[in-house]
Coordinates of C-alpha atoms in Angstrom, one line a residue:
M1 CA -32.4 -30.5 11.8
I2 CA -29.5 -29.4 14.0
S3 CA -29.5 -25.8 15.4
L4 CA -26.9 -23.7 17.0
N5 CA -28.5 -20.5 18.4
K6 CA -25.6 -18.7 20.0
L7 CA -24.2 -17.3 16.8
Y8 CA -23.0 -13.7 16.4
L9 CA -24.8 -11.5 14.0
T10 CA -21.4 -10.2 13.0
L11 CA -20.5 -13.6 11.6
L12 CA -23.2 -13.0 9.0
F13 CA -21.3 -9.9 7.9
L14 CA -18.2 -12.0 7.6
I15 CA -19.8 -14.8 5.6
F16 CA -21.6 -12.4 3.3
S17 CA -18.6 -10.2 2.8
I18 CA -15.7 -11.1 0.4
P19 CA -12.5 -11.4 2.4
L20 CA -10.4 -12.4 -0.6
S21 CA -12.6 -10.3 -2.8
A22 CA -12.3 -8.4 -6.0
Q23 CA -11.4 -5.3 -4.0
T24 CA -8.6 -7.2 -2.3
Y25 CA -7.0 -7.9 -5.7
V26 CA -7.6 -4.3 -6.7
E27 CA -6.0 -3.1 -3.6
I28 CA -2.9 -5.2 -4.4
V29 CA -2.7 -3.5 -7.8
E30 CA -3.3 0.0 -6.4
K31 CA -0.5 -0.6 -3.8
A32 CA 1.9 -1.5 -6.7
A33 CA 0.8 1.6 -8.6
N34 CA 1.5 4.0 -5.7
T35 CA 5.1 5.3 -5.5
E36 CA 6.0 8.1 -3.1
I37 CA 9.3 9.9 -2.3
S38 CA 12.2 7.7 -3.1
G39 CA 15.9 8.1 -3.6
T40 CA 18.8 9.5 -1.6
A41 CA 18.5 11.5 1.6
R42 CA 19.2 14.7 -0.4
M43 CA 16.3 14.2 -2.8
Q44 CA 13.9 13.1 0.0
A45 CA 14.8 16.3 1.9
L46 CA 13.7 18.2 -1.2
G47 CA 10.2 16.6 -1.1
G48 CA 11.2 14.1 -3.8
A49 CA 11.2 16.9 -6.4
Q50 CA 14.0 15.8 -8.8
V51 CA 12.7 15.6 -12.4
S52 CA 14.6 18.8 -13.4
L53 CA 17.7 18.1 -11.2
G54 CA 20.7 16.0 -12.1
G55 CA 23.9 14.8 -10.6
D56 CA 22.3 12.6 -8.0
I57 CA 22.1 8.8 -7.9
S58 CA 18.3 9.1 -7.6
S59 CA 18.3 10.2 -11.3
I60 CA 18.9 6.6 -12.3
Y61 CA 15.3 5.8 -11.5
S62 CA 13.5 9.1 -11.6
N63 CA 14.9 10.8 -14.7
P64 CA 17.9 9.2 -16.5
A65 CA 18.6 12.4 -18.2
G66 CA 20.1 13.6 -14.9
L67 CA 23.1 11.3 -15.4
G68 CA 24.4 13.8 -18.0
F69 CA 25.0 16.2 -15.1
F70 CA 27.8 14.1 -13.5
N71 CA 31.3 15.3 -14.0
Q72 CA 32.8 12.4 -11.9
S73 CA 31.8 8.8 -11.2
N74 CA 29.9 8.4 -8.0
F75 CA 28.9 5.8 -5.4
G76 CA 26.3 6.2 -2.7
L77 CA 24.3 4.2 0.0
T78 CA 21.2 5.4 1.8
G79 CA 19.8 3.8 5.0
G80 CA 17.1 4.9 7.4
F81 CA 14.7 4.2 10.2
N82 CA 10.9 4.5 10.1
F83 CA 8.8 5.2 13.2
L84 CA 5.2 4.1 12.5
N85 CA 2.2 5.4 14.3
S86 CA -1.5 5.1 13.9
K87 CA -4.3 6.6 16.0
A88 CA -7.8 5.2 15.7
N89 CA -11.3 6.2 16.9
F90 CA -13.7 3.3 17.1
Y91 CA -17.2 4.0 18.6
G92 CA -15.7 6.8 20.6
N93 CA -12.8 4.8 21.9
D94 CA -9.3 6.1 21.1
T95 CA -6.4 3.7 20.6
E96 CA -2.8 4.1 19.4
D97 CA -0.3 1.7 17.9
S98 CA 3.3 2.2 16.9
D99 CA 6.3 0.3 15.6
F100 CA 9.9 0.7 14.4
R101 CA 11.4 -0.5 11.1
F102 CA 14.7 -0.2 9.3
N103 CA 15.0 0.3 5.5
T104 CA 17.6 1.0 2.8
P105 CA 16.0 3.3 0.2
T106 CA 18.8 3.5 -2.3
L107 CA 22.1 1.9 -3.3
G108 CA 23.7 2.9 -6.5
A109 CA 26.7 3.9 -8.6
V110 CA 27.2 6.1 -11.7
F111 CA 30.1 5.7 -14.1
Q112 CA 30.9 8.9 -15.9
N113 CA 32.9 9.5 -19.1
D114 CA 33.8 12.9 -20.7
G115 CA 33.0 13.4 -24.3
K116 CA 35.6 14.1 -27.0
S117 CA 36.8 17.7 -27.2
N118 CA 35.2 18.4 -30.5
S119 CA 31.9 16.6 -29.8
I120 CA 28.6 18.1 -28.9
I121 CA 28.3 15.3 -26.3
K122 CA 30.1 16.8 -23.4
S123 CA 29.7 13.8 -21.1
Q124 CA 27.8 10.6 -20.6
G125 CA 26.9 8.5 -17.6
F126 CA 25.9 4.9 -17.0
G127 CA 24.1 4.1 -13.7
L128 CA 22.8 1.1 -11.8
S129 CA 20.9 1.2 -8.6
V130 CA 18.5 -0.6 -6.3
T131 CA 15.7 1.7 -5.1
S132 CA 12.8 1.2 -2.8
T133 CA 10.0 3.0 -4.8
A134 CA 7.4 2.3 -2.0
I135 CA 7.5 1.0 1.5
Y136 CA 4.3 -0.6 2.8
D137 CA 5.1 -1.0 6.5
Q138 CA 2.0 -0.2 8.5
T139 CA 0.3 -1.1 11.7
E140 CA -3.3 -0.6 12.9
Y141 CA -5.2 -1.4 16.1
F142 CA -8.6 -0.5 17.4
T143 CA -11.0 -1.8 20.0
A144 CA -14.3 -1.0 21.7
S145 CA -16.4 -2.4 24.5
N146 CA -20.2 -2.7 24.0
P147 CA -20.2 -0.8 20.6
Q148 CA -23.7 0.4 20.0
T149 CA -24.0 -0.6 16.4
D150 CA -27.3 -0.6 14.5
F151 CA -27.0 -4.4 13.7
S152 CA -30.6 -5.7 14.0
G153 CA -32.8 -8.6 13.2
D154 CA -33.8 -6.9 9.9
F155 CA -30.5 -7.8 8.2
Y156 CA -30.7 -11.3 9.8
D157 CA -34.2 -11.8 8.4
Y158 CA -33.1 -10.6 5.0
I159 CA -30.2 -13.1 4.8
Y160 CA -32.5 -15.8 6.2
S161 CA -35.1 -15.2 3.5
I162 CA -33.0 -14.9 0.3
Y163 CA -30.9 -18.0 0.4
D164 CA -33.5 -20.7 -0.5
Q165 CA -35.0 -21.6 2.9
N166 CA -32.0 -20.8 5.0
S167 CA -29.5 -22.6 2.7
F168 CA -26.2 -21.7 1.3
S169 CA -25.7 -22.6 -2.3
P170 CA -23.1 -25.4 -2.9
E171 CA -21.0 -22.8 -4.7
F172 CA -20.0 -21.4 -1.3
Q173 CA -18.1 -24.6 -0.4
N174 CA -14.4 -24.1 0.4
T175 CA -15.2 -20.5 1.5
L176 CA -16.1 -18.8 4.8
P177 CA -19.4 -20.6 5.3
E178 CA -17.6 -24.0 5.1
L179 CA -15.0 -22.8 7.6
A180 CA -17.7 -21.5 9.9
Y181 CA -19.5 -24.9 9.6
N182 CA -16.3 -26.8 10.5
A183 CA -15.9 -24.5 13.5
Y184 CA -19.5 -25.3 14.5
L185 CA -20.6 -21.7 13.9
V186 CA -23.2 -22.6 11.3
D187 CA -25.1 -25.7 10.7
E188 CA -26.2 -28.1 7.9
D189 CA -29.7 -29.2 7.0
N190 CA -30.9 -32.6 6.0
L191 CA -30.0 -31.9 2.3
G192 CA -26.4 -31.2 3.2
L193 CA -26.7 -27.4 2.6
Y194 CA -25.4 -24.9 5.1
Y195 CA -27.9 -22.7 6.9
I196 CA -28.1 -20.2 9.7
E197 CA -30.8 -20.5 12.3
G198 CA -33.0 -17.5 11.8
T199 CA -35.3 -17.5 14.8
Y200 CA -32.8 -16.0 17.3
Y201 CA -31.4 -12.5 17.2
P202 CA -28.2 -12.3 19.2
S203 CA -27.4 -9.3 21.3
L204 CA -24.4 -7.0 20.5
P205 CA -20.9 -8.3 21.2
A206 CA -19.3 -7.3 24.5
S207 CA -16.2 -6.2 22.7
I208 CA -14.6 -6.0 19.3
T209 CA -10.8 -5.9 18.7
Y210 CA -9.0 -5.5 15.3
S211 CA -5.3 -5.4 14.5
S212 CA -3.3 -5.6 11.4
D213 CA 0.4 -5.6 10.5
T214 CA 1.8 -5.0 7.0
R215 CA 5.4 -5.4 6.0
G216 CA 7.0 -5.1 2.5
Q217 CA 8.1 -2.9 -0.3
N218 CA 8.3 -2.4 -4.0
S219 CA 11.9 -2.3 -5.0
S220 CA 13.4 -1.7 -8.4
F221 CA 16.8 -2.7 -9.9
N222 CA 17.6 0.0 -12.4
L223 CA 19.9 0.4 -15.4
A224 CA 20.1 3.8 -17.0
Y225 CA 22.2 5.8 -19.5
G226 CA 22.3 9.6 -19.9
I227 CA 24.2 12.1 -22.1
N228 CA 25.0 15.8 -21.9
I229 CA 24.6 17.7 -25.2
N230 CA 26.4 21.1 -25.2
D231 CA 25.5 21.7 -21.5
R232 CA 22.0 22.6 -22.7
V233 CA 20.1 19.4 -23.3
Y234 CA 20.3 16.2 -21.4
L235 CA 18.8 12.9 -22.6
G236 CA 18.4 9.6 -20.8
A237 CA 16.7 6.2 -20.8
G238 CA 16.5 3.4 -18.3
L239 CA 15.2 -0.1 -17.7
N240 CA 13.5 -1.0 -14.3
F241 CA 13.1 -4.5 -12.9
N242 CA 10.5 -4.3 -10.1
F243 CA 10.3 -6.7 -7.2
Y244 CA 7.0 -6.4 -5.4
S245 CA 6.3 -8.2 -2.1
F246 CA 4.4 -7.7 1.2
T247 CA 2.7 -9.6 3.9
T248 CA -0.4 -8.6 5.8
E249 CA -1.7 -10.3 9.0
T250 CA -5.2 -9.3 10.3
F251 CA -6.8 -10.4 13.6
Y252 CA -10.5 -9.8 14.4
T253 CA -12.0 -10.9 17.7
E254 CA -15.5 -10.6 19.3
T255 CA -15.9 -11.5 22.9
R256 CA -19.0 -12.3 24.9
S257 CA -18.2 -14.1 28.1
E258 CA -21.8 -14.9 29.1
D259 CA -22.9 -16.7 25.9
A260 CA -22.4 -20.2 24.8
L261 CA -20.0 -18.8 22.2
A262 CA -17.6 -16.9 24.3
T263 CA -15.1 -15.7 21.6
L264 CA -15.1 -15.5 17.8
N265 CA -11.8 -15.1 16.0
Y266 CA -11.4 -14.4 12.3
N267 CA -7.8 -14.1 11.1
Q268 CA -6.2 -13.6 7.7
F269 CA -2.6 -14.0 6.5
I270 CA -1.8 -12.8 2.9
D271 CA 1.7 -13.1 1.3
V272 CA 2.0 -11.3 -2.1
N273 CA 5.1 -11.8 -4.3
G274 CA 5.8 -10.9 -7.9
G275 CA 7.8 -8.9 -10.3
G276 CA 7.5 -6.6 -13.3
I277 CA 9.4 -4.6 -15.8
S278 CA 9.1 -1.0 -17.1
G279 CA 11.1 1.6 -18.9
T280 CA 11.9 5.3 -18.1
F281 CA 12.7 8.0 -20.6
G282 CA 13.7 11.6 -19.8
I283 CA 14.9 15.0 -20.9
I284 CA 16.2 18.0 -19.1
A285 CA 16.8 21.3 -20.9
R286 CA 18.5 24.5 -19.8
P287 CA 16.8 27.3 -21.6
V288 CA 18.7 30.0 -19.7
N289 CA 21.7 29.6 -17.4
N290 CA 19.8 29.8 -14.1
M291 CA 16.9 27.5 -15.0
T292 CA 16.3 23.9 -16.0
V293 CA 13.1 22.2 -17.0
G294 CA 12.6 18.4 -17.1
L295 CA 10.2 15.7 -18.2
S296 CA 10.3 12.0 -17.6
Y297 CA 7.9 9.2 -18.5
Q298 CA 7.8 5.8 -16.9
T299 CA 5.9 3.2 -19.0
R300 CA 3.3 0.9 -17.7
T301 CA 4.6 -1.9 -15.5
S302 CA 3.5 -5.4 -16.2
Y303 CA 3.6 -7.8 -13.2
R304 CA 3.4 -11.5 -12.8
M305 CA 2.2 -12.4 -9.3
N306 CA 1.9 -15.3 -6.9
D307 CA -0.2 -15.0 -3.7
Y308 CA -0.7 -17.2 -0.7
A309 CA -3.6 -16.6 1.7
E310 CA -4.7 -18.4 4.8
I311 CA -8.0 -17.8 6.7
L312 CA -8.7 -19.0 10.2
V313 CA -12.2 -19.1 11.8
Q314 CA -12.3 -20.1 15.4
G315 CA -15.2 -20.4 17.9
I316 CA -14.3 -20.7 21.6
F317 CA -17.3 -22.0 23.5
N318 CA -18.3 -22.2 27.1
N319 CA -18.6 -26.0 27.2
Y320 CA -21.6 -25.8 24.9
E321 CA -23.6 -29.0 24.6
Y322 CA -24.1 -29.6 20.9
D323 CA -26.6 -32.1 19.6
T324 CA -25.4 -33.8 16.4
G325 CA -28.7 -35.8 16.1
E326 CA -26.9 -38.9 17.1
E327 CA -25.0 -37.8 20.2
T328 CA -24.3 -34.8 22.3
I329 CA -20.8 -33.4 22.2
I330 CA -19.1 -30.6 24.2
L331 CA -17.8 -27.7 22.2
N332 CA -14.7 -25.8 23.6
N333 CA -12.1 -24.6 21.1
E334 CA -13.2 -25.3 17.5
T335 CA -10.9 -24.1 14.7
A336 CA -11.1 -24.3 10.9
I337 CA -8.3 -23.2 8.5
Q338 CA -8.3 -22.8 4.7
A339 CA -5.4 -21.9 2.5
Y340 CA -5.5 -20.4 -1.0
E341 CA -3.0 -19.9 -3.7
S342 CA -3.3 -17.9 -6.9
E343 CA -1.3 -16.8 -9.9
Y344 CA -2.3 -13.8 -12.0
R345 CA -1.0 -10.8 -13.9
F346 CA -1.7 -7.1 -13.7
S347 CA -0.4 -3.8 -15.1
T348 CA 0.0 -0.4 -13.4
P349 CA -0.4 2.9 -15.3
G350 CA 2.5 4.9 -16.6
K351 CA 3.7 8.0 -14.8
L352 CA 4.3 11.4 -16.4
R353 CA 6.5 13.8 -14.4
V354 CA 7.2 17.4 -15.3
G355 CA 9.4 19.8 -13.3
A356 CA 11.4 23.0 -13.2
T357 CA 14.3 24.4 -11.2
Y358 CA 15.4 27.9 -10.6
L359 CA 19.0 28.5 -9.5
F360 CA 20.1 31.4 -7.3
G361 CA 23.6 31.3 -8.6
K362 CA 25.8 29.2 -6.3
K363 CA 23.6 30.0 -3.3
G364 CA 21.0 27.4 -3.9
F365 CA 17.8 26.6 -5.9
I366 CA 14.1 26.0 -5.7
T367 CA 12.5 23.1 -7.6
A368 CA 9.0 21.7 -8.1
D369 CA 7.5 18.7 -9.9
V370 CA 4.0 17.5 -10.8
E371 CA 3.2 13.9 -11.6
H372 CA 0.2 12.5 -13.5
I373 CA -1.1 8.9 -12.9
N374 CA -4.3 7.5 -14.4
Y375 CA -5.3 4.9 -11.9
A376 CA -8.3 4.0 -14.0
G377 CA -5.8 2.4 -16.4
M378 CA -4.9 -0.3 -13.9
S379 CA -5.9 -3.8 -15.1
L380 CA -5.9 -7.4 -14.0
R381 CA -5.5 -10.4 -16.3
S382 CA -6.7 -13.9 -15.8
G383 CA -4.7 -16.6 -14.0
S384 CA -5.5 -19.6 -11.7
N385 CA -9.0 -19.6 -13.3
I386 CA -9.8 -16.3 -11.7
D387 CA -12.4 -14.1 -13.4
F388 CA -11.2 -10.5 -13.1
S389 CA -14.1 -8.9 -15.0
D390 CA -15.7 -7.5 -11.8
D391 CA -12.3 -6.3 -10.6
N392 CA -11.6 -4.3 -13.8
N393 CA -15.1 -2.9 -13.8
F394 CA -14.6 -1.8 -10.2
I395 CA -11.3 0.0 -11.2
E396 CA -13.0 1.7 -14.2
N397 CA -15.9 2.9 -12.1
N398 CA -14.1 4.0 -8.9
Y399 CA -10.6 5.2 -9.8
E400 CA -9.5 8.4 -11.5
S401 CA -6.5 10.3 -12.8
V402 CA -4.6 12.3 -10.2
W403 CA -1.9 14.9 -10.0
N404 CA 0.7 14.7 -7.3
F405 CA 2.9 17.6 -6.3
R406 CA 6.4 17.9 -4.9
T407 CA 8.6 20.9 -4.1
G408 CA 11.9 21.6 -2.4
I409 CA 14.5 24.2 -1.7
E410 CA 18.3 24.0 -1.1
Y411 CA 20.4 26.8 0.4
R412 CA 24.2 26.7 0.5
L413 CA 25.2 27.7 4.1
S414 CA 28.9 27.7 3.3
K415 CA 31.4 26.1 0.9
A416 CA 30.7 22.6 2.4
F417 CA 27.3 22.7 4.1
Y418 CA 23.7 22.8 2.7
L419 CA 20.3 23.3 4.2
R420 CA 17.2 21.7 2.6
G421 CA 13.5 21.5 2.9
G422 CA 10.6 20.0 1.0
Y423 CA 6.9 19.2 0.8
A424 CA 4.9 16.6 -1.2
N425 CA 1.2 15.9 -1.6
Y426 CA -0.2 12.7 -3.0
A427 CA -3.9 12.7 -4.0
S428 CA -6.2 9.8 -3.3
P429 CA -6.8 7.7 -6.4
M430 CA -10.4 6.9 -5.5
E431 CA -13.2 9.1 -6.9
N432 CA -14.9 8.7 -3.5
D433 CA -12.3 9.7 -1.0
E434 CA -14.1 8.3 2.1
N435 CA -11.7 5.4 2.7
T436 CA -8.3 6.7 1.7
G437 CA -7.3 10.3 2.4
A438 CA -4.6 12.3 0.6
T439 CA -1.0 11.9 1.9
S440 CA 1.2 14.9 2.9
I441 CA 4.9 14.7 3.4
Y442 CA 7.1 17.3 5.1
S443 CA 10.9 17.0 5.0
G444 CA 14.1 18.8 5.9
G445 CA 17.8 18.0 6.0
L446 CA 21.4 19.0 6.0
G447 CA 24.2 18.1 3.6
Y448 CA 28.0 18.1 3.6
R449 CA 30.4 18.0 0.6
S450 CA 34.1 17.7 1.1
S451 CA 36.8 18.9 -1.3
K452 CA 37.9 15.3 -1.7
G453 CA 34.6 14.0 -3.0
F454 CA 33.1 12.5 0.2
Y455 CA 29.6 13.5 1.0
I456 CA 27.0 12.8 3.6
D457 CA 23.3 13.9 3.8
L458 CA 20.9 13.7 6.7
T459 CA 17.1 14.0 6.3
Y460 CA 14.1 14.0 8.6
Q461 CA 10.7 13.3 7.0
N462 CA 7.2 13.1 8.3
K463 CA 4.4 11.5 6.3
S464 CA 0.8 11.8 7.4
Q465 CA -2.5 10.5 6.2
T466 CA -5.7 11.5 8.0
G467 CA -9.3 10.4 8.0
V468 CA -8.7 6.9 6.7
N469 CA -11.8 4.7 7.2
R470 CA -11.1 1.1 8.1
S471 CA -13.6 -1.7 8.6
P472 CA -12.7 -5.2 9.9
F473 CA -14.9 -6.6 7.1
T474 CA -17.3 -5.4 4.5
I475 CA -20.9 -6.2 3.8
A476 CA -21.3 -7.5 0.3
E477 CA -23.4 -5.7 -2.2
P478 CA -26.3 -5.4 -2.9
Y479 CA -27.1 -6.1 0.8
A480 CA -25.3 -3.0 2.1
T481 CA -27.2 -0.6 -0.2
D482 CA -30.5 -2.4 -0.1
L483 CA -30.6 -2.5 3.7
D484 CA -28.7 0.7 4.4
R485 CA -26.3 -1.3 6.6
N486 CA -22.6 -0.6 7.1
A487 CA -19.9 -2.6 8.8
P488 CA -18.4 -1.1 12.0
T489 CA -15.8 1.5 10.9
A490 CA -12.9 3.1 12.6
T491 CA -11.4 6.4 11.6
I492 CA -7.6 6.2 11.5
D493 CA -4.8 8.9 11.3
R494 CA -1.5 7.5 10.2
S495 CA 2.0 9.0 10.4
T496 CA 5.5 7.8 9.6
S497 CA 8.5 9.7 10.8
S498 CA 11.8 8.8 9.0
I499 CA 15.4 9.5 9.6
L500 CA 17.6 8.9 6.5
V501 CA 21.3 9.1 5.9
T502 CA 23.2 8.9 2.6
M503 CA 26.9 8.5 2.4
G504 CA 28.9 8.5 -0.8
K505 CA 32.1 9.2 -2.6
A506 CA 32.9 10.7 -6.0
F507 CA 35.8 8.9 -7.8

């Protein structure tokens, strides 16, 4: 029997975690279900509150009834910059990471027609737009030297004992244990089954470093139609074609310069691509001249997805002499890579939005929205021979309905200039809020309208999410509960500062 003693205890956590696990697929669905502030710079300055407002290109996606407010055709383009920042605390060590990204939240046009003089339909509008409904750009980094974790031989003994005399079941082939074996990090017994030597308890790693980079967005191509009925009721409907894509790269490293195994690297690359379709229906009413109320409903979105994932496990050895049973070889840089592809479907829940706006004559207005999303209604469907029963059970048992809130105010400084401010709060969809905190967004901006139909809006926005717990890997159940063991966890505060500009022209 061959043995390799210089093996990190952390590798056990990697092997008995689920890197492409049920929760990974669930996180992909949750990411698609999350939509935050979107639209023109004007609407984002108002905190994204727009359900009861009209006359803006953002209405094409948010509430098509708002197209009935246009009295001219309109074209607009929005561009912006995102400044990403994350601060992490990992075993008392503070780290910070930042990046800079460009985005184009909205491009669209509305074509308006007046109704006939004797008709109750005063006007109608047809709109088409491309809108970024969610941007997933995010960076994370944390590190610590000599972290004093409570990893001990107890967990090692437990794993050693439950897997049939130190053996991995053949069902684990083509997964992390096989990669670890190919990188000479675990061994094989005389029956051809993988095992981990259980008589040596390695000391804590000298240092742990983790970093991740996510890039992508959920974009929607929208077609919508809205009408104005007697300047009192506005109705609209739209069709949304969603394009959902992002990539995530994660890098995990343990370093111990004095051991036979000097460095352990565990890296993942995930590329997610897919598309879906949904509908949006809306109504805005004007019960009195200085007030509007609005309601919109976006149906469930059904997605068809394609994923590609690649895992790398690498052991960098200090010229370790490895006895194969037939000869002794020198281990230096040993790497194993495995790629995975999958196809599947999922659906995200519908979104109900209700809002109201109070107008202060021609001086401005205040507006507010609430949005209801039942995240427990997310569901995955089979594809690529994947069984999603555990995933759907996890969704049912851990996700809940939430109410999101948005509010904004606009004040007319002069005939041509406007001042705006807004706030939004997005609740965590998890019943247990330990891993994902609520998100708060503050915004403000200025707007200019010329007498010839040209307009420009400038917005600053700050999004923050505090107290997010992040582990480089997870310990699979039931081991974590039975042994009261948890993977090392960093606490992360995220923030994104954005500058947005919309330019457009009425025609």
